[in-house]
Coordinates of C-alpha atoms and ligand atoms in Angstrom, one line a residue:
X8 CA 142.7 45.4 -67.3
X9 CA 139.2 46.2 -68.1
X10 CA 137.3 48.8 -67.6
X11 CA 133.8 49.0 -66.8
X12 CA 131.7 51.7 -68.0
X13 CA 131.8 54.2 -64.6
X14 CA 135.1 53.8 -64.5
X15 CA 136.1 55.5 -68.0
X16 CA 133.7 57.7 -67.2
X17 CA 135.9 58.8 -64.2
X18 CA 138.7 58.4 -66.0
X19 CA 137.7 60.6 -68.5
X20 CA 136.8 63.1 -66.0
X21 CA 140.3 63.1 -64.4
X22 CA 142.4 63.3 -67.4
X23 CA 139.7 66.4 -68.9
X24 CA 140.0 68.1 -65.4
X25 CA 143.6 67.4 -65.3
X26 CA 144.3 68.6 -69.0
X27 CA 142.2 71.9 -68.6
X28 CA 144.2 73.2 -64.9
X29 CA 147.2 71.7 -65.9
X30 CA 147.6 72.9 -69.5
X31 CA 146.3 76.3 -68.8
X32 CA 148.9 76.6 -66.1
X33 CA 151.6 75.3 -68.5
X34 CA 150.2 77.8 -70.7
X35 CA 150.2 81.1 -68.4
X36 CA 153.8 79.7 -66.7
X37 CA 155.2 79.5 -69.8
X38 CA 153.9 82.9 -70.9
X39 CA 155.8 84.1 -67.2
X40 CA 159.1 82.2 -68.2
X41 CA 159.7 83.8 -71.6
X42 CA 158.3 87.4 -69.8
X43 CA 160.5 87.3 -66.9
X44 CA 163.7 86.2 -69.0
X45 CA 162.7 88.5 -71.8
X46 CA 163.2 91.5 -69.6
X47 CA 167.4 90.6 -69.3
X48 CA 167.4 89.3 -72.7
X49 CA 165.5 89.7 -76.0
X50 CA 166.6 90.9 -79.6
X51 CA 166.7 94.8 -79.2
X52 CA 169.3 94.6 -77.0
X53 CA 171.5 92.7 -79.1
X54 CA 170.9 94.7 -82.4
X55 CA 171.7 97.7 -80.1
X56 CA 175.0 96.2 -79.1
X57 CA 176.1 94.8 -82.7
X58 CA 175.5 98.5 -83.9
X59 CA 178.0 99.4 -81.0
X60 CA 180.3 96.9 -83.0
X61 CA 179.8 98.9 -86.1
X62 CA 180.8 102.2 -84.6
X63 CA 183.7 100.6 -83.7
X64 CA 184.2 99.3 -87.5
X65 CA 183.6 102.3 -88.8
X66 CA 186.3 104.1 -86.4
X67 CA 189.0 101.5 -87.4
X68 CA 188.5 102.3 -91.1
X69 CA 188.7 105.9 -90.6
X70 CA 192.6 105.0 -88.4
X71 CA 192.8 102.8 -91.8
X72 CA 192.2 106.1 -94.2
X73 CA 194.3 108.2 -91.8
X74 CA 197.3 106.0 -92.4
X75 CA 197.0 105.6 -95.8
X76 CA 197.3 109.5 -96.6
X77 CA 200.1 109.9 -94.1
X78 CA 202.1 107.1 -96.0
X79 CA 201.1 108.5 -98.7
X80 CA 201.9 112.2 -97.9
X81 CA 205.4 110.9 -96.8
X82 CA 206.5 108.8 -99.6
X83 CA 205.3 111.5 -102.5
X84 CA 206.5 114.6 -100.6
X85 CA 208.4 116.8 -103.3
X86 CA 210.9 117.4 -101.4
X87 CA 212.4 113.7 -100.7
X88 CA 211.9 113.5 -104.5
X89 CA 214.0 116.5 -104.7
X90 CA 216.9 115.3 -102.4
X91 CA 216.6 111.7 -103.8
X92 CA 217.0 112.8 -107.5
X93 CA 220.0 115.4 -106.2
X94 CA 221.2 112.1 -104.4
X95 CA 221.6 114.3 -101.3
X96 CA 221.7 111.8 -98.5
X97 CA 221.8 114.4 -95.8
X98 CA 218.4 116.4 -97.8
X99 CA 216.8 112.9 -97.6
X100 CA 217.4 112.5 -93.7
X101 CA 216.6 115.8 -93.0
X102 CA 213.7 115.0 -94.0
X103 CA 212.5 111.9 -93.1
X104 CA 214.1 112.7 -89.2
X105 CA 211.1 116.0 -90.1
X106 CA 208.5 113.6 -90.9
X107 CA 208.4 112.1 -87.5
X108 CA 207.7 115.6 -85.8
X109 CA 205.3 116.4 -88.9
X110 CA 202.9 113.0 -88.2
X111 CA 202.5 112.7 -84.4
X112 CA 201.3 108.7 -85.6
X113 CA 204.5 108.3 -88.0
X114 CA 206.3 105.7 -85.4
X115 CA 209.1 104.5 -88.3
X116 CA 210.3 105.8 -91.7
X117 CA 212.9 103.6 -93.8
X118 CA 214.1 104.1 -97.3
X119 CA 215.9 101.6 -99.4
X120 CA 217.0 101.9 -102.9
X121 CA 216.1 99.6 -105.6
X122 CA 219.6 97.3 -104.7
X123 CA 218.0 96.9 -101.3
X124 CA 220.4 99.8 -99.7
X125 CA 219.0 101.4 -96.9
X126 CA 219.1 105.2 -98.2
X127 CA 218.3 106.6 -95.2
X128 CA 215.9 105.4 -91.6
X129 CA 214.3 107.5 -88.7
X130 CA 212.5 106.0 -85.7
X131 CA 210.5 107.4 -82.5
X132 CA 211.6 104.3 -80.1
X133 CA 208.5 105.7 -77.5
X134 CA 205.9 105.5 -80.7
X135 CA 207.1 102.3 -81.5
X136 CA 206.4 100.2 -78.2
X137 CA 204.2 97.4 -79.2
X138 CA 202.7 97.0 -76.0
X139 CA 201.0 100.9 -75.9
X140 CA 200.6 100.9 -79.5
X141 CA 199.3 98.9 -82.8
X142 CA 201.9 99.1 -85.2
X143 CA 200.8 99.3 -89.0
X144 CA 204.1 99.1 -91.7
X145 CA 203.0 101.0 -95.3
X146 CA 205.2 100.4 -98.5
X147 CA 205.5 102.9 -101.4
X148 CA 207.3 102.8 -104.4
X149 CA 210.4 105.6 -104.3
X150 CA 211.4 107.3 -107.8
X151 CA 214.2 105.5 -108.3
X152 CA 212.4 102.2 -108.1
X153 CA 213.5 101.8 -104.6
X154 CA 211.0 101.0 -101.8
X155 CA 209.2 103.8 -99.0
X156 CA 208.5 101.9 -95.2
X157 CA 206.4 104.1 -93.6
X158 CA 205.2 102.4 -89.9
X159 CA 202.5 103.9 -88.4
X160 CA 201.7 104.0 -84.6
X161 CA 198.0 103.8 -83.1
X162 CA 196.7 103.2 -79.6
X163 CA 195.7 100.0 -78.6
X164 CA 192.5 101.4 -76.4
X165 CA 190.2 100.9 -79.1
X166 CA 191.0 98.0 -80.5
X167 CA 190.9 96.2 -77.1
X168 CA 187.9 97.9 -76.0
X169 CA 186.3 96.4 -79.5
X170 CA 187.3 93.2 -78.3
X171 CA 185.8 93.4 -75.3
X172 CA 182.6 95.0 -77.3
X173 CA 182.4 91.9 -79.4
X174 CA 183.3 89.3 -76.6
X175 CA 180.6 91.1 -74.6
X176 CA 177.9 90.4 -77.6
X177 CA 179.0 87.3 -78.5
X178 CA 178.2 86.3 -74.9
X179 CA 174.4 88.1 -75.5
X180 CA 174.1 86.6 -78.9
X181 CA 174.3 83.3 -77.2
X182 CA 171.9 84.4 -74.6
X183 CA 169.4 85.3 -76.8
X184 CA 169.4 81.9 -78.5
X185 CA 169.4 80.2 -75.1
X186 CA 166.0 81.9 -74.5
X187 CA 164.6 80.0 -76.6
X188 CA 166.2 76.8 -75.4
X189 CA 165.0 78.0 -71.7
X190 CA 161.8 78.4 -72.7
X191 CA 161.4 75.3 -74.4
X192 CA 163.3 73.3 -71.1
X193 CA 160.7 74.6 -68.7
X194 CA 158.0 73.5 -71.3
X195 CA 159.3 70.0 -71.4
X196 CA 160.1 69.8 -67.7
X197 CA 156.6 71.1 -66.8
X198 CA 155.0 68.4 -69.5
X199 CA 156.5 66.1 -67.9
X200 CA 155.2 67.4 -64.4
X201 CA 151.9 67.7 -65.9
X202 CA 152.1 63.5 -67.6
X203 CA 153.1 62.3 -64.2
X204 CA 150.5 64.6 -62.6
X205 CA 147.6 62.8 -64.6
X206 CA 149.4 59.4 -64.3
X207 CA 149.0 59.6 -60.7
X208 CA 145.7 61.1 -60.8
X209 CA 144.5 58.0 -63.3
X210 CA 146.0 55.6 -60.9
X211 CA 144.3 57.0 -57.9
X212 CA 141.0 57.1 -59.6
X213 CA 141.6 53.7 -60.5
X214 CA 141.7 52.3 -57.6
X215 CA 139.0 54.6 -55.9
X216 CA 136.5 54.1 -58.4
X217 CA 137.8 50.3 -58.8
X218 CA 136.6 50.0 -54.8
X219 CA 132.7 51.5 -55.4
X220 CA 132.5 50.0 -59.0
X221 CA 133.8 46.2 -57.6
X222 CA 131.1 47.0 -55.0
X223 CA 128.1 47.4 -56.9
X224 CA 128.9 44.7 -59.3
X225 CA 128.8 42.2 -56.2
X226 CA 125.4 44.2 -55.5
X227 CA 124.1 43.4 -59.2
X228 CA 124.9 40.2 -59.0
X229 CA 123.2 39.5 -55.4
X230 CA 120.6 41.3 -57.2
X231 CA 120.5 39.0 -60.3
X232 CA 120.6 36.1 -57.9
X233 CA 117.7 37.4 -56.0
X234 CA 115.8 37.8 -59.7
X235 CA 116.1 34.2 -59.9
X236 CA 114.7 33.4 -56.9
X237 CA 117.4 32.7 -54.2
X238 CA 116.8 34.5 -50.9
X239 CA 119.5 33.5 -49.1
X240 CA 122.3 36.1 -50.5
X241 CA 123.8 38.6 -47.8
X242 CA 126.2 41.0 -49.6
X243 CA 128.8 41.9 -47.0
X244 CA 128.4 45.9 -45.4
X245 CA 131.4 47.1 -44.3
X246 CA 132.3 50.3 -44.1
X247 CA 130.1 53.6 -43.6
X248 CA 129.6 55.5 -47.2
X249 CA 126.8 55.1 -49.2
X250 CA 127.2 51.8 -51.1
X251 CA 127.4 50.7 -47.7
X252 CA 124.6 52.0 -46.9
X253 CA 122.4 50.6 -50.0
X254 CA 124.4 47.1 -49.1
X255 CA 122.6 47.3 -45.6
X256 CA 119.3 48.1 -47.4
X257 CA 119.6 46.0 -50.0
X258 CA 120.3 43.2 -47.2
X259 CA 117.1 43.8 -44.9
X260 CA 114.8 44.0 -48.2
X261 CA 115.7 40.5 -49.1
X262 CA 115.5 39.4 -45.3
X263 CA 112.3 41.2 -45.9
X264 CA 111.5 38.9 -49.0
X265 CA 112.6 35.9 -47.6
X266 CA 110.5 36.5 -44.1
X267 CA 107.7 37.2 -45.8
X268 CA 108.0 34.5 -48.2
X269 CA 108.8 32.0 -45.4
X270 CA 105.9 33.3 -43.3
X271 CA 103.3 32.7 -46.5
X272 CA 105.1 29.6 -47.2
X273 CA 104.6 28.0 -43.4
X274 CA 101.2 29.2 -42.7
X275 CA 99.9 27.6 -45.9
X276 CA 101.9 24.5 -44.2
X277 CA 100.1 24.8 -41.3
X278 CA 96.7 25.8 -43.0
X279 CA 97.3 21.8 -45.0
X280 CA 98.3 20.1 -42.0
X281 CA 95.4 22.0 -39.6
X282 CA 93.1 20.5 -42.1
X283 CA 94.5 16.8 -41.8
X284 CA 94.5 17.1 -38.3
X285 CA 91.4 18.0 -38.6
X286 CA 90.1 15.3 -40.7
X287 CA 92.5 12.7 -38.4
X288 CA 91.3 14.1 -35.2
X289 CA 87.4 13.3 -36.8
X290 CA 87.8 10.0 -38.1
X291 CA 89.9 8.7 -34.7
X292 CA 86.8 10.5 -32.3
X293 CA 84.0 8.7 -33.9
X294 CA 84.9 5.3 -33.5
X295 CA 86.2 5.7 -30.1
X296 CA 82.7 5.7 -28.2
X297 CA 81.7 2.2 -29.7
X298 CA 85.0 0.6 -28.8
X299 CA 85.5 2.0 -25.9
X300 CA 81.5 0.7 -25.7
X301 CA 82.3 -2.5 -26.8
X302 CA 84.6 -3.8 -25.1
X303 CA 83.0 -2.2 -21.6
X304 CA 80.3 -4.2 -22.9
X305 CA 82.2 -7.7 -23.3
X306 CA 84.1 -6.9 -20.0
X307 CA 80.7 -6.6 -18.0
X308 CA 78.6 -8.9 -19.8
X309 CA 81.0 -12.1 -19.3
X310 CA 79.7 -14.3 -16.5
X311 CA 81.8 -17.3 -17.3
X312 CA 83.7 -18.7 -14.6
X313 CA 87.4 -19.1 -16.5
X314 CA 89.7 -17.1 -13.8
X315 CA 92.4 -16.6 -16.9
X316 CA 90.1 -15.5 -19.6
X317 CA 88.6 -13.2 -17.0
X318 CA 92.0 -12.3 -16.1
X319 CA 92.2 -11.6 -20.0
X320 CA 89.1 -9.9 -20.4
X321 CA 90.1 -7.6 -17.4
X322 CA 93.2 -6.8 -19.2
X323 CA 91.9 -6.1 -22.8
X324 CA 89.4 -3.4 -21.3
X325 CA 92.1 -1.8 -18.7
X326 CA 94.1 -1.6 -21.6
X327 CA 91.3 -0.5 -24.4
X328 CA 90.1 2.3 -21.6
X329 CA 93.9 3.8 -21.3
X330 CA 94.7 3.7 -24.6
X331 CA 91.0 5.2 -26.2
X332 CA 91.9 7.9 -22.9
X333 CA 95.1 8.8 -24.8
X334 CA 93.6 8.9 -28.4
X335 CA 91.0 10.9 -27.0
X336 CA 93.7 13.2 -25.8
X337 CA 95.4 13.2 -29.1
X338 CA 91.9 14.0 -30.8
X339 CA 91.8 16.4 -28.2
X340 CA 95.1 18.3 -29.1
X341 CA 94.5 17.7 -32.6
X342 CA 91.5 19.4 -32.8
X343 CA 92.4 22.3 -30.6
X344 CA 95.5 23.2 -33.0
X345 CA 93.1 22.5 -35.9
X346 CA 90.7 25.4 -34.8
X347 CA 93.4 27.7 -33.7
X348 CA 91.7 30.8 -33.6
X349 CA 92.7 34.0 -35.6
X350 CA 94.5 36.7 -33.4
X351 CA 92.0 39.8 -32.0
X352 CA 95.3 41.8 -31.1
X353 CA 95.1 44.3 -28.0
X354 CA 97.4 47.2 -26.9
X355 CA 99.8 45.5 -23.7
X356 CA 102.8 46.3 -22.0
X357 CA 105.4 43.1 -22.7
X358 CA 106.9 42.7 -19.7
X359 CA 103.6 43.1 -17.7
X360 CA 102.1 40.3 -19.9
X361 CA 105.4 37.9 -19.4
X362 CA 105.4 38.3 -15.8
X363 CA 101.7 38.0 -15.1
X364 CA 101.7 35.0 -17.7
X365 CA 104.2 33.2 -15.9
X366 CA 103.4 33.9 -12.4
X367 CA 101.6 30.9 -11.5
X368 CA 103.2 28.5 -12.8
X369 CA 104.7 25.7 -10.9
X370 CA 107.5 24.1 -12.7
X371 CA 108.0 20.5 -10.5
X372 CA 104.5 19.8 -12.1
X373 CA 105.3 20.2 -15.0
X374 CA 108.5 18.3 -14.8
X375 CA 107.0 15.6 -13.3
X376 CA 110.2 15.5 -11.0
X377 CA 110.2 13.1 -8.3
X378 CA 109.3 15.2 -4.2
X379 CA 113.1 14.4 -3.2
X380 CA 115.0 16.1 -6.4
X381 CA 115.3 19.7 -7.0
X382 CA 112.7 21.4 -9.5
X383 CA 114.6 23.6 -11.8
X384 CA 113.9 27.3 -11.3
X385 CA 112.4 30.0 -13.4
X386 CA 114.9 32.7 -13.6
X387 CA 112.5 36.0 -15.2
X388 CA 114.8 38.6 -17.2
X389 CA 112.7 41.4 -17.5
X390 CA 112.9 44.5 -19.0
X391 CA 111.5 47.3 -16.8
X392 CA 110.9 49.7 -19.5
X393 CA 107.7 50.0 -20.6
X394 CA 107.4 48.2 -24.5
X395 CA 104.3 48.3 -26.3
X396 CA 102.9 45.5 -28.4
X397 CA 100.0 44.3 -30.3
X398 CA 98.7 41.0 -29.0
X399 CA 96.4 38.5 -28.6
X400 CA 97.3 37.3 -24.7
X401 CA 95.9 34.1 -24.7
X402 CA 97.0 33.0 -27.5
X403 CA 100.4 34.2 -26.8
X404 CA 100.3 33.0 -23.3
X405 CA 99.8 29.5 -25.0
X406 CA 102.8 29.7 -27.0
X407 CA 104.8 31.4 -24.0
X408 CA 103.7 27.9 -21.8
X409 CA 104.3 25.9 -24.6
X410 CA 108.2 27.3 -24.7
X411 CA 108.7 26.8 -21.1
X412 CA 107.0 23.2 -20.9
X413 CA 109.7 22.3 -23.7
X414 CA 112.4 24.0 -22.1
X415 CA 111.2 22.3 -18.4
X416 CA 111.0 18.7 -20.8
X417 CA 114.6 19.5 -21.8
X418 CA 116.1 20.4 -18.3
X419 CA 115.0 17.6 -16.1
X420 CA 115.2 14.4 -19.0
X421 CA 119.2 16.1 -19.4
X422 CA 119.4 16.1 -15.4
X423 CA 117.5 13.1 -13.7
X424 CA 119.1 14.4 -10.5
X425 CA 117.2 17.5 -10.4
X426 CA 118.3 21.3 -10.8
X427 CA 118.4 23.1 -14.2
X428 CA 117.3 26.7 -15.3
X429 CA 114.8 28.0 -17.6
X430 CA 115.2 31.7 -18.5
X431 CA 112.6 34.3 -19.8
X432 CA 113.7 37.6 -21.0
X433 CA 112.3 40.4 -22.6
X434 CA 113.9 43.1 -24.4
X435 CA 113.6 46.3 -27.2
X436 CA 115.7 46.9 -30.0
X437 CA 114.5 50.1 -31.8
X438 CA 110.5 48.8 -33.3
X439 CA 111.2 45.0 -32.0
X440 CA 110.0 43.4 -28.8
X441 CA 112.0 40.7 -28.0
X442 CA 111.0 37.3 -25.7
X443 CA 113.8 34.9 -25.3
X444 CA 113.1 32.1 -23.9
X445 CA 116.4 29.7 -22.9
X446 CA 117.3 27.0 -21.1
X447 CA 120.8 24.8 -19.7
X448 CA 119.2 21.5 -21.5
X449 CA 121.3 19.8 -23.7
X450 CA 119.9 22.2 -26.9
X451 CA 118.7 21.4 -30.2
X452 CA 121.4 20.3 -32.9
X453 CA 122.0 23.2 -35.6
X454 CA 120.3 21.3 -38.3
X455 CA 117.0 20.5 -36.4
X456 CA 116.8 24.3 -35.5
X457 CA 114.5 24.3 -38.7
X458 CA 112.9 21.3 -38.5
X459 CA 111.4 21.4 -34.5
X460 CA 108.7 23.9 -35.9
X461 CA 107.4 21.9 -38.4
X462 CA 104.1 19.7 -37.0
X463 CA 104.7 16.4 -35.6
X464 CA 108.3 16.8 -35.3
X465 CA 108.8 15.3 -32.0
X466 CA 112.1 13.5 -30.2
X467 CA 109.3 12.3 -27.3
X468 CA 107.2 9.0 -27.1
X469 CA 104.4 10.9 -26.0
X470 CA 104.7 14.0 -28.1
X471 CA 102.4 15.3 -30.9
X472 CA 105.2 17.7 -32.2
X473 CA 102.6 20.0 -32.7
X474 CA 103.8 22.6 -29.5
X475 CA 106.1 24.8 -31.4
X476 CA 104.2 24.7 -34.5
X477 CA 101.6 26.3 -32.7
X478 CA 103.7 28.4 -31.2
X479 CA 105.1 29.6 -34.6
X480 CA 101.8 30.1 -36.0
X481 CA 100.7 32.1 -33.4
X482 CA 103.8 34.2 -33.1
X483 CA 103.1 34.7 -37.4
X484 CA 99.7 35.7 -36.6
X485 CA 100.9 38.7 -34.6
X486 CA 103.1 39.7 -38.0
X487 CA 106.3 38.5 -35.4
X488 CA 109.2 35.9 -36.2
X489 CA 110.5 33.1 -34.0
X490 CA 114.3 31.4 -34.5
X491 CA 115.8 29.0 -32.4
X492 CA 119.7 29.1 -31.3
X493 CA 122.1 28.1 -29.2
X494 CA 121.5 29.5 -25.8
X495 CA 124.6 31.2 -23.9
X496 CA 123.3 28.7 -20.3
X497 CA 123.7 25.9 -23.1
X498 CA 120.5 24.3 -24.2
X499 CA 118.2 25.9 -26.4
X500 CA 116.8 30.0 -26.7
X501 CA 114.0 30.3 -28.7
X502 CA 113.8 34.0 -29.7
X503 CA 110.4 35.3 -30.4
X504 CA 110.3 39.0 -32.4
X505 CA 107.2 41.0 -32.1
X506 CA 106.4 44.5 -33.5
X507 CA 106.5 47.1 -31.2
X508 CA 105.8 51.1 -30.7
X509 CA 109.5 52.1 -30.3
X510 CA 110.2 53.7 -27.1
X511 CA 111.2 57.5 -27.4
Ligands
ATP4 N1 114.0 23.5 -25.0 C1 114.2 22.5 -25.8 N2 115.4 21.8 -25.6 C2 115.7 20.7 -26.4 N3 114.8 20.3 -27.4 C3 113.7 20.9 -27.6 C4 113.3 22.0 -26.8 N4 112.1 22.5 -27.2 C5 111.7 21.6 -28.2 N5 112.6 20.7 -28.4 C6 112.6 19.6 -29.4 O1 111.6 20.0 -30.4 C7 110.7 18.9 -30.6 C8 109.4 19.5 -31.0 O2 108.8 20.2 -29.9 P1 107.3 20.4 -29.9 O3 106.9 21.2 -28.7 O4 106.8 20.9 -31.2 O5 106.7 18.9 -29.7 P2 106.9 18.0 -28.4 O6 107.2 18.8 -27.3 O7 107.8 17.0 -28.9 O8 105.4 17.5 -28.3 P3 104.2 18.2 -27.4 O9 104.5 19.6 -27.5 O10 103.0 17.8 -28.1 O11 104.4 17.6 -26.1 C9 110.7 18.2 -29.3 O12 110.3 16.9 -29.4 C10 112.2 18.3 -28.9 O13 113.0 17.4 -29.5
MG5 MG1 106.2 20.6 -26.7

């Protein structure tokens, strides 16, 4: 995929804007995690705790001492050493039975001589229950090599409690390392938040920017294409933002161009072929007269008396007078569109002039439709609201008459029985004063919708094809545009666009 130059720019926008909010917050939340967990659990605690541990050490060692000395204060008593050496048994019980009411920890005393002989044994049953107490057995050597078993009693309490001292740290000691391990889980689990976070944000920009960046390259390139000179480009305009909106623009400004262009291009048509008809209509007029002359001459001066070649002579001039009557008319049309004048453009109200332009005019005359058929009507589609224009109204009544001649021309040649319609309807849209004028003829085909303005076009036998150049021309010359279409009645709407003052 690549990417054009707006679009990492974007991109890089995201992922900076996305990095700064997203990493600080990783930074400040992790900050919070390690705070809020450190208050349960952190290092003092522990060291506090393991020193508890170390009391508890400390006491054992002194239970440790304590037995010692009483085994030892036992087994080096003078006075066992005294019964054993007299070898008085009963000396030697009485005191070891003594030793277990001197010692409240003594729990078990046994002597054995060196043969392995038990000399003499005394036991506290209560001291010795393992359950209640911790039992420690002490030997010492006896003076006559034999052996001293001193067994010592101690209450389990402490010990357990130690355990449950040690268990309890063990447990915190493991804590402790785990808030580290917590830590570092959120921190992964919110990195990963974040990296999907910008992932998603990339991909959304993406495709946003992707829609206004495919967008204005279509826009360069109509504009390169309009660079080299083509006109006819029309980006599409969907849509209601701002490219959109430069699209529209950018659309009427080459319309503009291409108007314009079009307009310079077909009056300096018209200007060439105004001056040919010029030349034509001059060259045809002169000799006229001395035919027309000649042959009048010829007809009246022959006094022969030959029925057919007067019969032939009659003919020629009939024939030589209708013919020089319709060049003359030609020369006459000629050199009327030859000298069309420039528009002197007056303030008017449209639909005043359209309505007072076409009130008198009959439309069986100018069908030339037989008394017994019907004439087709004029149907006037006015708009009653006042729309100032700039015109020139008798030039522009020529073009209007023109238009409905053509469209009369259309109706009755498509319907020899008669009947037909010719519409004329005026309009506003915004600055633009609209004349249609339409008809139910047959129409023009699509691709002579161009070609009908151009001077001598003509589908007619008796046509000059100069009636809608004029009528272009003179619709240019009030800085307006003409188009022909399809009508909706079916024939032909020719759609004249004029200037106007828009209506508040
Ligand atoms: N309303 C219409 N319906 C159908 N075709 C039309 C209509 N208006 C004009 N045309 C066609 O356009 C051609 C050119 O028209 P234009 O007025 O320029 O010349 P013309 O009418 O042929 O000759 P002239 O105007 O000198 O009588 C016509 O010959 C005709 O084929
Ligand atoms: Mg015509």
């Amino acid at each position: 995929m690549r990417l054009s130059r707006f679009e990492r720019r974007i991109l890089g926008a995201i992922v900076a804007v996305a990095v700064v909010t997203l990493g600080g917050a990783l930074w400040f939340g992790q900050g919070a995690v390690s705070e809020a967990y450190g208050v349960g659990v952190n290092q003092r605690v522990l060291d506090q705790l393991q020193d508890s541990l170390g009391i508890y050490q400390r006491h054992f060692e002194a239970l440790r001492d304590d037995a010692e000395r009483t085994a030892d204060a036992v087994a080096y008593d003078r006075r066992a050493y005294v019964a054993m050496e007299a070898d008085d048994g009963a000396g030697l019980h009485a005191f070891v039975e003594g030793s277990l009411t001197r010692y409240p920890n003594v729990a078990r005393v046994v002597v054995t001589s060196a043969d392995g002989d038990e000399l003499a044994r005394a036991e506290r049953p209560d001291r010795l229950d393992a359950e209640r107490n911790r039992l420690l057995t002490l030997e010492r050597p006896a003076a006559d090599g034999g052996t001293w078993q001193v067994t010592l009693a101690t209450p389990w309490e402490p010990f357990r409690a130690h355990q449950r001292a040690s268990d309890l740290v063990e447990v915190y000691a493991q804590l402790v390392d785990g808030a580290t391990y917590v830590s570092s889980f959120y921190t992964g689990v919110y990195i990963a938040f974040l990296l999907s976070v910008i992932i998603v944000a990339l991909a959304v920009g993406i495709i946003v920017s992707r829609r206004v960046t495919r967008r204005v390259a279509v826009l360069a390139a109509a504009t390169e294409r309009v660079g080299r000179g083509d006109l006819t480009v029309e980006v599409p305009s969907d849509g209601k933002d701002e490219i959109a909106e430069l699209t529209r623009a950018f659309n009427s400004m080459v319309r503009d161009i291409r108007n314009s262009r079009d307009r310079i291009e077909y009056l300096q048509r018209i200007g060439a072929w105004q001056e040919f008809a010029r030349r034509l209509a001059h060259e045809i007029k002169n000799p006229l007269t001395p035919i027309q002359l000649a042959v009048q001459q010829v007809h009246r001066t022959y006094k022969g008396d030959d029925a057919r070649y007067q019969r032939t002579v009659d003919d020629a001039a009939a024939i030589v007078e209708e013919e020089v009557a319709t060049l003359r008319r030609l020369v006459g049309e000629f050199h009327e569109f030859a000298r069309l004048p420039v528009a002197a453009l007056e303030e008017a109200d449209l639909s005043e002039f359209v309505t007072r332009s076409l009130r008198g005019v009959d439309l069986r005359a100018l069908s030339n439709a037989e008394e017994d058929v019907p004439a087709p009507a004029l149907v006037l589609e006015v708009d009653e609201r006042p729309t100032t224009v700039q015109i020139d109204a008798q030039m522009l009544r020529r073009a209007l008459d023109n238009l409905v001649r053509n469209a009369v021309h259309a109706v009755t040649a498509a319907a020899p029985e008669g009947g037909g319609r010719v519409i004329v309807a005026t309009r506003a849209e915004g600055s633009t004063a609209i004349v249609e004028v339409r008809d139910d003829g047959p129409g023009i085909d699509a691709e002579d919708r161009e070609r009908v303005f151009d001077p001598y076009f003509t589908t007619k036998s008796e046509g000059t094809g100069l009636g809608l150049a004029i009528v272009k021309k003179v619709v240019l010359e009030h800085d307006g545009s003409i188009e022909c279409v399809a009508a909706p009645e079916g024939g032909a709407c020719f759609r004249i666009r004029l200037p106007a003052q828009e209506v508040a």
